[in-house]
Backbone as a printed PyTorch tensor [residue, N CA C, xyz], in Angstrom:
tensor([[[111.4190, 270.3420, 285.8710],
         [110.3630, 269.7030, 286.5810],
         [109.5330, 268.7910, 285.6670]],

        [[110.1200, 268.2380, 284.6410],
         [109.4330, 267.3050, 283.7580],
         [109.5570, 265.8980, 284.2920]],

        [[108.4270, 265.1660, 284.2390],
         [108.4450, 263.7740, 284.6610],
         [108.7280, 262.8890, 283.4630]],

        [[109.3840, 261.8010, 283.6580],
         [109.6350, 260.8230, 282.6200],
         [108.4270, 259.8870, 282.5740]],

        [[107.5740, 259.9990, 281.5400],
         [106.3460, 259.2070, 281.4510],
         [106.4640, 258.0970, 280.4070]],

        [[107.5780, 257.4820, 280.2630],
         [107.7680, 256.3840, 279.3270],
         [107.1480, 255.1280, 279.9040]],

        [[106.5020, 254.2920, 278.9910],
         [105.9280, 253.0250, 279.4250],
         [104.4360, 253.1370, 279.6630]],

        [[103.8390, 252.0230, 280.0770],
         [102.3960, 251.9470, 280.2920],
         [102.1080, 251.8370, 281.7690]],

        [[100.9350, 252.3360, 282.1440],
         [100.4940, 252.1540, 283.5250],
         [ 99.8710, 250.7790, 283.6550]],

        [[ 99.6290, 250.3740, 284.8620],
         [ 99.0310, 249.0700, 285.1270],
         [ 97.6230, 249.0080, 284.5230]],

        [[ 96.8660, 250.0670, 284.6050],
         [ 95.5030, 250.0950, 284.0650],
         [ 95.5260, 249.9470, 282.5460]],

        [[ 96.4150, 250.6440, 281.8740],
         [ 96.5280, 250.5340, 280.4190],
         [ 96.9060, 249.1130, 279.9990]],

        [[ 97.8220, 248.5140, 280.7020],
         [ 98.2300, 247.1430, 280.3900],
         [ 97.0830, 246.1700, 280.5810]],

        [[ 96.2970, 246.3300, 281.6360],
         [ 95.1490, 245.4540, 281.8850],
         [ 94.0700, 245.6220, 280.8100]],

        [[ 93.8400, 246.8370, 280.3440],
         [ 92.8680, 247.0700, 279.2750],
         [ 93.3100, 246.3840, 277.9760]],

        [[ 94.5530, 246.4910, 277.6330],
         [ 95.0660, 245.8620, 276.4120],
         [ 94.9900, 244.3470, 276.5360]],

        [[ 95.3660, 243.8020, 277.6830],
         [ 95.3250, 242.3560, 277.8980],
         [ 93.8910, 241.8300, 277.8330]],

        [[ 92.9430, 242.5410, 278.4290],
         [ 91.5420, 242.0850, 278.3940],
         [ 90.9720, 242.1720, 276.9680]],

        [[ 91.3330, 243.1800, 276.1940],
         [ 90.8870, 243.2810, 274.7950],
         [ 91.4440, 242.1210, 273.9720]],

        [[ 92.7010, 241.7970, 274.1960],
         [ 93.3240, 240.6860, 273.4840],
         [ 92.6550, 239.3580, 273.8400]],

        [[ 92.3880, 239.1350, 275.0990],
         [ 91.7310, 237.8980, 275.5300],
         [ 90.3120, 237.7880, 274.9700]],

        [[ 89.6160, 238.8960, 274.8770],
         [ 88.2680, 238.8890, 274.3000],
         [ 88.3170, 238.4670, 272.8290]],

        [[ 89.2630, 239.0240, 272.0710],
         [ 89.4060, 238.6480, 270.6600],
         [ 89.8120, 237.1850, 270.5080]],

        [[ 90.7000, 236.7160, 271.3350],
         [ 91.1480, 235.3210, 271.2640],
         [ 90.0010, 234.3680, 271.6120]],

        [[ 89.1630, 234.7420, 272.5680],
         [ 88.0450, 233.8700, 272.9480],
         [ 86.9730, 233.8200, 271.8560]],

        [[ 86.8230, 234.8600, 271.0210],
         [ 85.8480, 234.8690, 269.9380],
         [ 86.3730, 234.1940, 268.6740]],

        [[ 87.6630, 233.9640, 268.5790],
         [ 88.2590, 233.3780, 267.3820],
         [ 87.6840, 231.9970, 267.0430]],

        [[ 87.5410, 231.0570, 267.9860],
         [ 86.9450, 229.7530, 267.6250],
         [ 85.5090, 229.8710, 267.0990]],

        [[ 84.7360, 230.7840, 267.6570],
         [ 83.3720, 230.9980, 267.1810],
         [ 83.3770, 231.5150, 265.7430]],

        [[ 84.2700, 232.4300, 265.4200],
         [ 84.3660, 232.9480, 264.0570],
         [ 84.8180, 231.8600, 263.0880]],

        [[ 85.7590, 231.0200, 263.4940],
         [ 86.2380, 229.9420, 262.6300],
         [ 85.1460, 228.9040, 262.3890]],

        [[ 84.3520, 228.6060, 263.4050],
         [ 83.2530, 227.6470, 263.2520],
         [ 82.2250, 228.1680, 262.2480]],

        [[ 81.8920, 229.4350, 262.3290],
         [ 80.9610, 230.0520, 261.3810],
         [ 81.5360, 230.0250, 259.9720]],

        [[ 82.8010, 230.3150, 259.8410],
         [ 83.4630, 230.3050, 258.5360],
         [ 83.4650, 228.9070, 257.9300]],

        [[ 83.7470, 227.8910, 258.7450],
         [ 83.8150, 226.5180, 258.2380],
         [ 82.4450, 225.9840, 257.8540]],

        [[ 81.3730, 226.4070, 258.4990],
         [ 80.0410, 225.9500, 258.1020],
         [ 79.5600, 226.6720, 256.8530]],

        [[ 80.0210, 227.8890, 256.6170],
         [ 79.6230, 228.6450, 255.4380],
         [ 80.4140, 228.2170, 254.2090]],

        [[ 81.6740, 227.8440, 254.3830],
         [ 82.5560, 227.5400, 253.2670],
         [ 82.0650, 226.4000, 252.3790]],

        [[ 81.6180, 225.2290, 252.8990],
         [ 81.1630, 224.1640, 251.9890],
         [ 79.9720, 224.5760, 251.1320]],

        [[ 79.0390, 225.3430, 251.6670],
         [ 77.8900, 225.7870, 250.8900],
         [ 78.3440, 226.6990, 249.7620]],

        [[ 79.2420, 227.5960, 250.0620],
         [ 79.7460, 228.5030, 249.0380],
         [ 80.5060, 227.7210, 247.9690]],

        [[ 81.3190, 226.7640, 248.3970],
         [ 82.0880, 225.9460, 247.4640],
         [ 81.1550, 225.1410, 246.5580]],

        [[ 80.1090, 224.5400, 247.1270],
         [ 79.1520, 223.7620, 246.3410],
         [ 78.4190, 224.6560, 245.3540]],

        [[ 78.0540, 225.8480, 245.7870],
         [ 77.3510, 226.7850, 244.9130],
         [ 78.2410, 227.1790, 243.7340]],

        [[ 79.5130, 227.4130, 243.9950],
         [ 80.4390, 227.7850, 242.9280],
         [ 80.6310, 226.6270, 241.9470]],

        [[ 80.7860, 225.4010, 242.4640],
         [ 80.9400, 224.2350, 241.5930],
         [ 79.7080, 224.0360, 240.7200]],

        [[ 78.5390, 224.2270, 241.2940],
         [ 77.2840, 224.0760, 240.5560],
         [ 77.1860, 225.1170, 239.4430]],

        [[ 77.5570, 226.3410, 239.7170],
         [ 77.5350, 227.4000, 238.7100],
         [ 78.5200, 227.1040, 237.5810]],

        [[ 79.7090, 226.6630, 237.9320],
         [ 80.7120, 226.3310, 236.9120],
         [ 80.2300, 225.1810, 236.0420]],

        [[ 79.6190, 224.1730, 236.6640],
         [ 79.1010, 223.0340, 235.9070],
         [ 78.0320, 223.4680, 234.9090]],

        [[ 77.0840, 224.2920, 235.3450],
         [ 76.0270, 224.7450, 234.4410],
         [ 76.5810, 225.6620, 233.3530]],

        [[ 77.6230, 226.4110, 233.6490],
         [ 78.2750, 227.2250, 232.6210],
         [ 78.9170, 226.3400, 231.5560]],

        [[ 79.5110, 225.2230, 231.9820],
         [ 80.1180, 224.2920, 231.0330],
         [ 79.0490, 223.6920, 230.1180]],

        [[ 77.9130, 223.3010, 230.7010],
         [ 76.8260, 222.7540, 229.8890],
         [ 76.3180, 223.8170, 228.9170]],

        [[ 76.1670, 225.0510, 229.3790],
         [ 75.6910, 226.1270, 228.5080],
         [ 76.6280, 226.3270, 227.3260]],

        [[ 77.9170, 226.2350, 227.5640],
         [ 78.8960, 226.3730, 226.4770],
         [ 78.7280, 225.2500, 225.4560]],

        [[ 78.5160, 224.0320, 225.9410],
         [ 78.3300, 222.8880, 225.0470],
         [ 77.0060, 222.9930, 224.2800]],

        [[ 75.9650, 223.4690, 224.9430],
         [ 74.6470, 223.5970, 224.3070],
         [ 74.7010, 224.6220, 223.1710]],

        [[ 75.4310, 225.7120, 223.3690],
         [ 75.5380, 226.7460, 222.3360],
         [ 76.0190, 226.1820, 221.0110]],

        [[ 76.9210, 225.2120, 221.0700],
         [ 77.5280, 224.6650, 219.8580],
         [ 76.7860, 223.4480, 219.3270]],

        [[ 75.6340, 223.1250, 219.8930],
         [ 74.9220, 221.8920, 219.5280],
         [ 73.9490, 222.1050, 218.3780]],

        [[ 73.8100, 221.0380, 217.5750],
         [ 72.8650, 221.0230, 216.4620],
         [ 71.5430, 220.4160, 216.9300]],

        [[ 71.6420, 219.3920, 217.7660],
         [ 70.4630, 218.6900, 218.2590],
         [ 70.6520, 218.4110, 219.7450]],

        [[ 69.5560, 218.4810, 220.5200],
         [ 69.6110, 218.3140, 221.9680],
         [ 68.5900, 217.2640, 222.3740]],

        [[ 69.0130, 216.3260, 223.2230],
         [ 68.1040, 215.3060, 223.7390],
         [ 68.2760, 215.2460, 225.2530]],

        [[ 67.3280, 215.8150, 225.9870],
         [ 67.4140, 215.8420, 227.4370],
         [ 66.4050, 214.9240, 228.0760]],

        [[ 66.8470, 214.1330, 229.0380],
         [ 65.9780, 213.2400, 229.7890],
         [ 66.3630, 213.3140, 231.2550]],

        [[ 65.7050, 212.4980, 232.0590],
         [ 66.0410, 212.4190, 233.4720],
         [ 67.4130, 211.7610, 233.6260]],

        [[ 68.3120, 212.4020, 234.3270],
         [ 69.6720, 211.9230, 234.5900],
         [ 70.5850, 211.8800, 233.3690]],

        [[ 70.1740, 212.4620, 232.2410],
         [ 71.0230, 212.3850, 231.0470],
         [ 70.7320, 213.5510, 230.1060]],

        [[ 71.7930, 214.0770, 229.4940],
         [ 71.6820, 215.1130, 228.4750],
         [ 72.6360, 214.7390, 227.3500]],

        [[ 72.0880, 214.5970, 226.1380],
         [ 72.8960, 214.2330, 224.9780],
         [ 72.8540, 215.4070, 224.0000]],

        [[ 74.0440, 215.8600, 223.5950],
         [ 74.1790, 216.9810, 222.6760],
         [ 74.9090, 216.5040, 221.4250]],

        [[ 74.3580, 216.8320, 220.2820],
         [ 74.9750, 216.4680, 219.0060],
         [ 75.5600, 217.7290, 218.3900]],

        [[ 76.8730, 217.7240, 218.1460],
         [ 77.5670, 218.8860, 217.6130],
         [ 77.5340, 218.8830, 216.1000]],

        [[ 77.8350, 220.0120, 215.4930],
         [ 77.8510, 220.1460, 214.0520],
         [ 78.9470, 219.3380, 213.3780]],

        [[ 80.0190, 219.0320, 214.1020],
         [ 81.1170, 218.2520, 213.5260],
         [ 80.9160, 216.7480, 213.6830]],

        [[ 79.7510, 216.3260, 214.1740],
         [ 79.4480, 214.9060, 214.3250],
         [ 79.7230, 214.3420, 215.7040]],

        [[ 80.3170, 215.1160, 216.5970],
         [ 80.5840, 214.6360, 217.9540],
         [ 79.2910, 214.5490, 218.7630]],

        [[ 79.2610, 213.5750, 219.6540],
         [ 78.1310, 213.4080, 220.5710],
         [ 78.6680, 213.5900, 221.9920]],

        [[ 78.1730, 214.5980, 222.6860],
         [ 78.5890, 214.8910, 224.0580],
         [ 77.4510, 214.4600, 224.9760]],

        [[ 77.7850, 213.6390, 225.9680],
         [ 76.7780, 213.1300, 226.8980],
         [ 77.1530, 213.5220, 228.3170]],

        [[ 76.2050, 214.1060, 229.0230],
         [ 76.3280, 214.3510, 230.4520],
         [ 75.3360, 213.4120, 231.1190]],

        [[ 75.8160, 212.5490, 232.0290],
         [ 74.9080, 211.6140, 232.6770],
         [ 75.2480, 211.4690, 234.1460]],

        [[ 74.2050, 211.2510, 234.9430],
         [ 74.3690, 211.0120, 236.3710],
         [ 74.4930, 209.5200, 236.5890]],

        [[ 75.5120, 209.1260, 237.3270],
         [ 75.7150, 207.7180, 237.6370],
         [ 74.9710, 207.3710, 238.9280]],

        [[ 74.8910, 206.0880, 239.2420],
         [ 74.2040, 205.6560, 240.4620],
         [ 74.9180, 206.1270, 241.7250]],

        [[ 76.2110, 206.3980, 241.6110],
         [ 76.9700, 206.8600, 242.7740],
         [ 76.8300, 208.3620, 243.0160]],

        [[ 76.0480, 209.0600, 242.1860],
         [ 75.8140, 210.4840, 242.3890],
         [ 76.7960, 211.3930, 241.6860]],

        [[ 77.5270, 210.8830, 240.7260],
         [ 78.4560, 211.7020, 239.9430],
         [ 77.8220, 212.0570, 238.6050]],

        [[ 78.1280, 213.2340, 238.1110],
         [ 77.7690, 213.5730, 236.7380],
         [ 79.0640, 213.5230, 235.9460]],

        [[ 79.0560, 212.7200, 234.8960],
         [ 80.2390, 212.5760, 234.0700],
         [ 79.9480, 213.0280, 232.6490]],

        [[ 81.0180, 213.3820, 231.9350],
         [ 80.9150, 213.8370, 230.5520],
         [ 81.5960, 212.8130, 229.6670]],

        [[ 80.8900, 212.3830, 228.6380],
         [ 81.4270, 211.4390, 227.6670],
         [ 81.4320, 212.1040, 226.2950]],

        [[ 82.4690, 211.8520, 225.5280],
         [ 82.5360, 212.3550, 224.1610],
         [ 82.5300, 211.1510, 223.2330]],

        [[ 81.5140, 211.0790, 222.3860],
         [ 81.3200, 209.9550, 221.4680],
         [ 81.2920, 208.6110, 222.1990]],

        [[ 80.7240, 208.6080, 223.3890],
         [ 80.5690, 207.3820, 224.1710],
         [ 81.8270, 206.9000, 224.8500]],

        [[ 82.9260, 207.6380, 224.7560],
         [ 84.1700, 207.2220, 225.3960],
         [ 84.6360, 208.2950, 226.3620]],

        [[ 85.5820, 207.9150, 227.1690],
         [ 86.1150, 208.8400, 228.1580],
         [ 85.2100, 208.9000, 229.3760]],

        [[ 85.7250, 209.4630, 230.4020],
         [ 84.9600, 209.5950, 231.6310],
         [ 85.5380, 210.7810, 232.3830]],

        [[ 84.9390, 211.9370, 232.2120],
         [ 85.3940, 213.1390, 232.8990],
         [ 84.3650, 213.4770, 233.9560]],

        [[ 84.7810, 213.4220, 235.2220],
         [ 83.8700, 213.7550, 236.3160],
         [ 83.6370, 215.2560, 236.3380]],

        [[ 82.3740, 215.6510, 236.2480],
         [ 82.0390, 217.0640, 236.2010],
         [ 81.5310, 217.5940, 237.5420]],

        [[ 80.7550, 216.7840, 238.2740],
         [ 80.1480, 217.2250, 239.5200],
         [ 79.8920, 216.0160, 240.3970]],

        [[ 80.0820, 216.1560, 241.6950],
         [ 79.8860, 215.0490, 242.6320],
         [ 78.7260, 215.3590, 243.5830]],

        [[ 78.2570, 214.3300, 244.2700],
         [ 77.1950, 214.4270, 245.2760],
         [ 75.9100, 215.0020, 244.6950]],

        [[ 75.5070, 214.4760, 243.5340],
         [ 74.3070, 214.9500, 242.8520],
         [ 73.1450, 214.0240, 243.1770]],

        [[ 72.0840, 214.5960, 243.7030],
         [ 70.8840, 213.8310, 244.0300],
         [ 69.9860, 213.6800, 242.8060]],

        [[ 69.8610, 214.7640, 242.0260],
         [ 68.9990, 214.7290, 240.8460],
         [ 69.5830, 215.6060, 239.7380]],

        [[ 69.5040, 215.1010, 238.5130],
         [ 69.9550, 215.8370, 237.3300],
         [ 68.8680, 215.6570, 236.2760]],

        [[ 68.1650, 216.7330, 235.9700],
         [ 67.0260, 216.6420, 235.0600],
         [ 67.1330, 217.7390, 234.0100]],

        [[ 67.1100, 217.3300, 232.7440],
         [ 67.1680, 218.2810, 231.6270],
         [ 65.9940, 218.0260, 230.6910]],

        [[ 65.2940, 219.0930, 230.3470],
         [ 64.1920, 219.0110, 229.3840],
         [ 64.5580, 219.8540, 228.1770]],

        [[ 64.3530, 219.2870, 227.0010],
         [ 64.7050, 220.0300, 225.7870],
         [ 63.4620, 220.3370, 224.9660]],

        [[ 63.4270, 221.5510, 224.4360],
         [ 62.3680, 222.0120, 223.5450],
         [ 63.0430, 222.6420, 222.3370]],

        [[ 63.1470, 221.9030, 221.2660],
         [ 63.8020, 222.3330, 220.0290],
         [ 65.2150, 222.8470, 220.2960]],

        [[ 65.4330, 224.1620, 220.3030],
         [ 66.7770, 224.7090, 220.4800],
         [ 67.0540, 225.1080, 221.9250]],

        [[ 66.0870, 224.9670, 222.8110],
         [ 66.2350, 225.3910, 224.1920],
         [ 66.2870, 224.1760, 225.1040]],

        [[ 67.1090, 224.2370, 226.1260],
         [ 67.1840, 223.1730, 227.1160],
         [ 67.1780, 223.8130, 228.5090]],

        [[ 66.4510, 223.1890, 229.4230],
         [ 66.3930, 223.6630, 230.8040],
         [ 66.8720, 222.5400, 231.7030]],

        [[ 67.9130, 222.8160, 232.4740],
         [ 68.4980, 221.8120, 233.3590],
         [ 68.3560, 222.2390, 234.8110]],

        [[ 68.0780, 221.2460, 235.6570],
         [ 68.0220, 221.4600, 237.0970],
         [ 68.9000, 220.4160, 237.7610]],

        [[ 69.7470, 220.8900, 238.6700],
         [ 70.6450, 220.0110, 239.4050],
         [ 70.3660, 220.2040, 240.8870]],

        [[ 70.1730, 219.0900, 241.5990],
         [ 69.9580, 219.1140, 243.0450],
         [ 71.0550, 218.2720, 243.6810]],

        [[ 71.7920, 218.8650, 244.6070],
         [ 72.8560, 218.1540, 245.3020],
         [ 72.3140, 217.4740, 246.5530]],

        [[ 73.1170, 216.6020, 247.1540],
         [ 72.7000, 215.8940, 248.3670],
         [ 72.4540, 216.8410, 249.5340]],

        [[ 73.1390, 217.9960, 249.5690],
         [ 72.9340, 218.9490, 250.6610],
         [ 71.7420, 219.8740, 250.3890]],

        [[ 70.8500, 219.4740, 249.4710],
         [ 69.6100, 220.1940, 249.1110],
         [ 69.8490, 221.4950, 248.3610]],

        [[ 71.0600, 221.7750, 247.9960],
         [ 71.3550, 222.9450, 247.1840],
         [ 70.9390, 222.6350, 245.7530]],

        [[ 70.1920, 223.5340, 245.1380],
         [ 69.7310, 223.2780, 243.7740],
         [ 69.8880, 224.5300, 242.9320]],

        [[ 69.9710, 224.2910, 241.6280],
         [ 70.0810, 225.4060, 240.6930],
         [ 69.4640, 224.9740, 239.3760]],

        [[ 68.7620, 225.9000, 238.7470],
         [ 68.1010, 225.6500, 237.4710],
         [ 68.5980, 226.6830, 236.4750]],

        [[ 68.7830, 226.2470, 235.2270],
         [ 69.2600, 227.1810, 234.2050],
         [ 68.6870, 226.8070, 232.8460]],

        [[ 68.2840, 227.8230, 232.0960],
         [ 67.8200, 227.6340, 230.7240],
         [ 68.9360, 228.0480, 229.7800]],

        [[ 69.1170, 227.2510, 228.7140],
         [ 70.1770, 227.5110, 227.7510],
         [ 69.6260, 227.3640, 226.3460]],

        [[ 70.2700, 227.9970, 225.3900],
         [ 69.7870, 227.9540, 224.0210],
         [ 70.9240, 227.6310, 223.0630]],

        [[ 70.6390, 226.7760, 222.0920],
         [ 71.6310, 226.4250, 221.0730],
         [ 71.6940, 227.5460, 220.0460]],

        [[ 72.8740, 228.0810, 219.8230],
         [ 73.0480, 229.1980, 218.9030],
         [ 73.2270, 228.7360, 217.4620]],

        [[ 73.5280, 227.4770, 217.2490],
         [ 73.7510, 226.9660, 215.8990],
         [ 72.5020, 227.1350, 215.0400]],

        [[ 71.3330, 226.8580, 215.6270],
         [ 70.0770, 226.9910, 214.8830],
         [ 69.8000, 228.4410, 214.5160]],

        [[ 70.1600, 229.3600, 215.4030],
         [ 69.9250, 230.7820, 215.1070],
         [ 70.8010, 231.2380, 213.9490]],

        [[ 72.0720, 230.8200, 213.9590],
         [ 72.9620, 231.1800, 212.8460],
         [ 72.4970, 230.5330, 211.5570]],

        [[ 72.0780, 229.2720, 211.6460],
         [ 71.6350, 228.5420, 210.4550],
         [ 70.3770, 229.2110, 209.8900]],

        [[ 69.4410, 229.6120, 210.7390],
         [ 68.2310, 230.2610, 210.2980],
         [ 68.5030, 231.6020, 209.6480]],

        [[ 69.4700, 232.3390, 210.1710],
         [ 69.8180, 233.6350, 209.6060],
         [ 70.4290, 233.4460, 208.2180]],

        [[ 71.2470, 232.4280, 208.0510],
         [ 71.8850, 232.1780, 206.7570],
         [ 70.8450, 231.7070, 205.7310]],

        [[ 69.8250, 230.9510, 206.1640],
         [ 68.7820, 230.4800, 205.2670],
         [ 67.9560, 231.6240, 204.7120]],

        [[ 67.7410, 232.6770, 205.5410],
         [ 66.9400, 233.7970, 205.1190],
         [ 67.6350, 234.6500, 204.0760]],

        [[ 68.9650, 234.6810, 204.1130],
         [ 69.7290, 235.5660, 203.2120],
         [ 69.8000, 235.0470, 201.8250]]])
């Protein structure tokens, strides 16, 4: 007296179909949210990487000259590294006044202030995303330690 209960009932099939349709109808909304969040995250990551690159260069610098739209770093081996904002909104890196390596795009403002061995840079992008970072040249600290010994 056992019944063969293989398969789904009509009610079960309708529940599964309605759940699937609900998920499919929410998919465009989720993708729209993802696409609006992605450029901000991407810009934030690029900005962080750019400031990390500057921090690495500052660590190895003997002398620092920061102005509005320009940062000039003088290395111990005689190299001059320049980061400058162009009129088109790009920040480029020059080594000894030659080369042109694009470091960051869509920059509204690039401002660096230097105080002896410390430099503070602020970058503002066209989408109003901004980041500020303070960096310190380590060459002077090593040189000072060696002078004391």
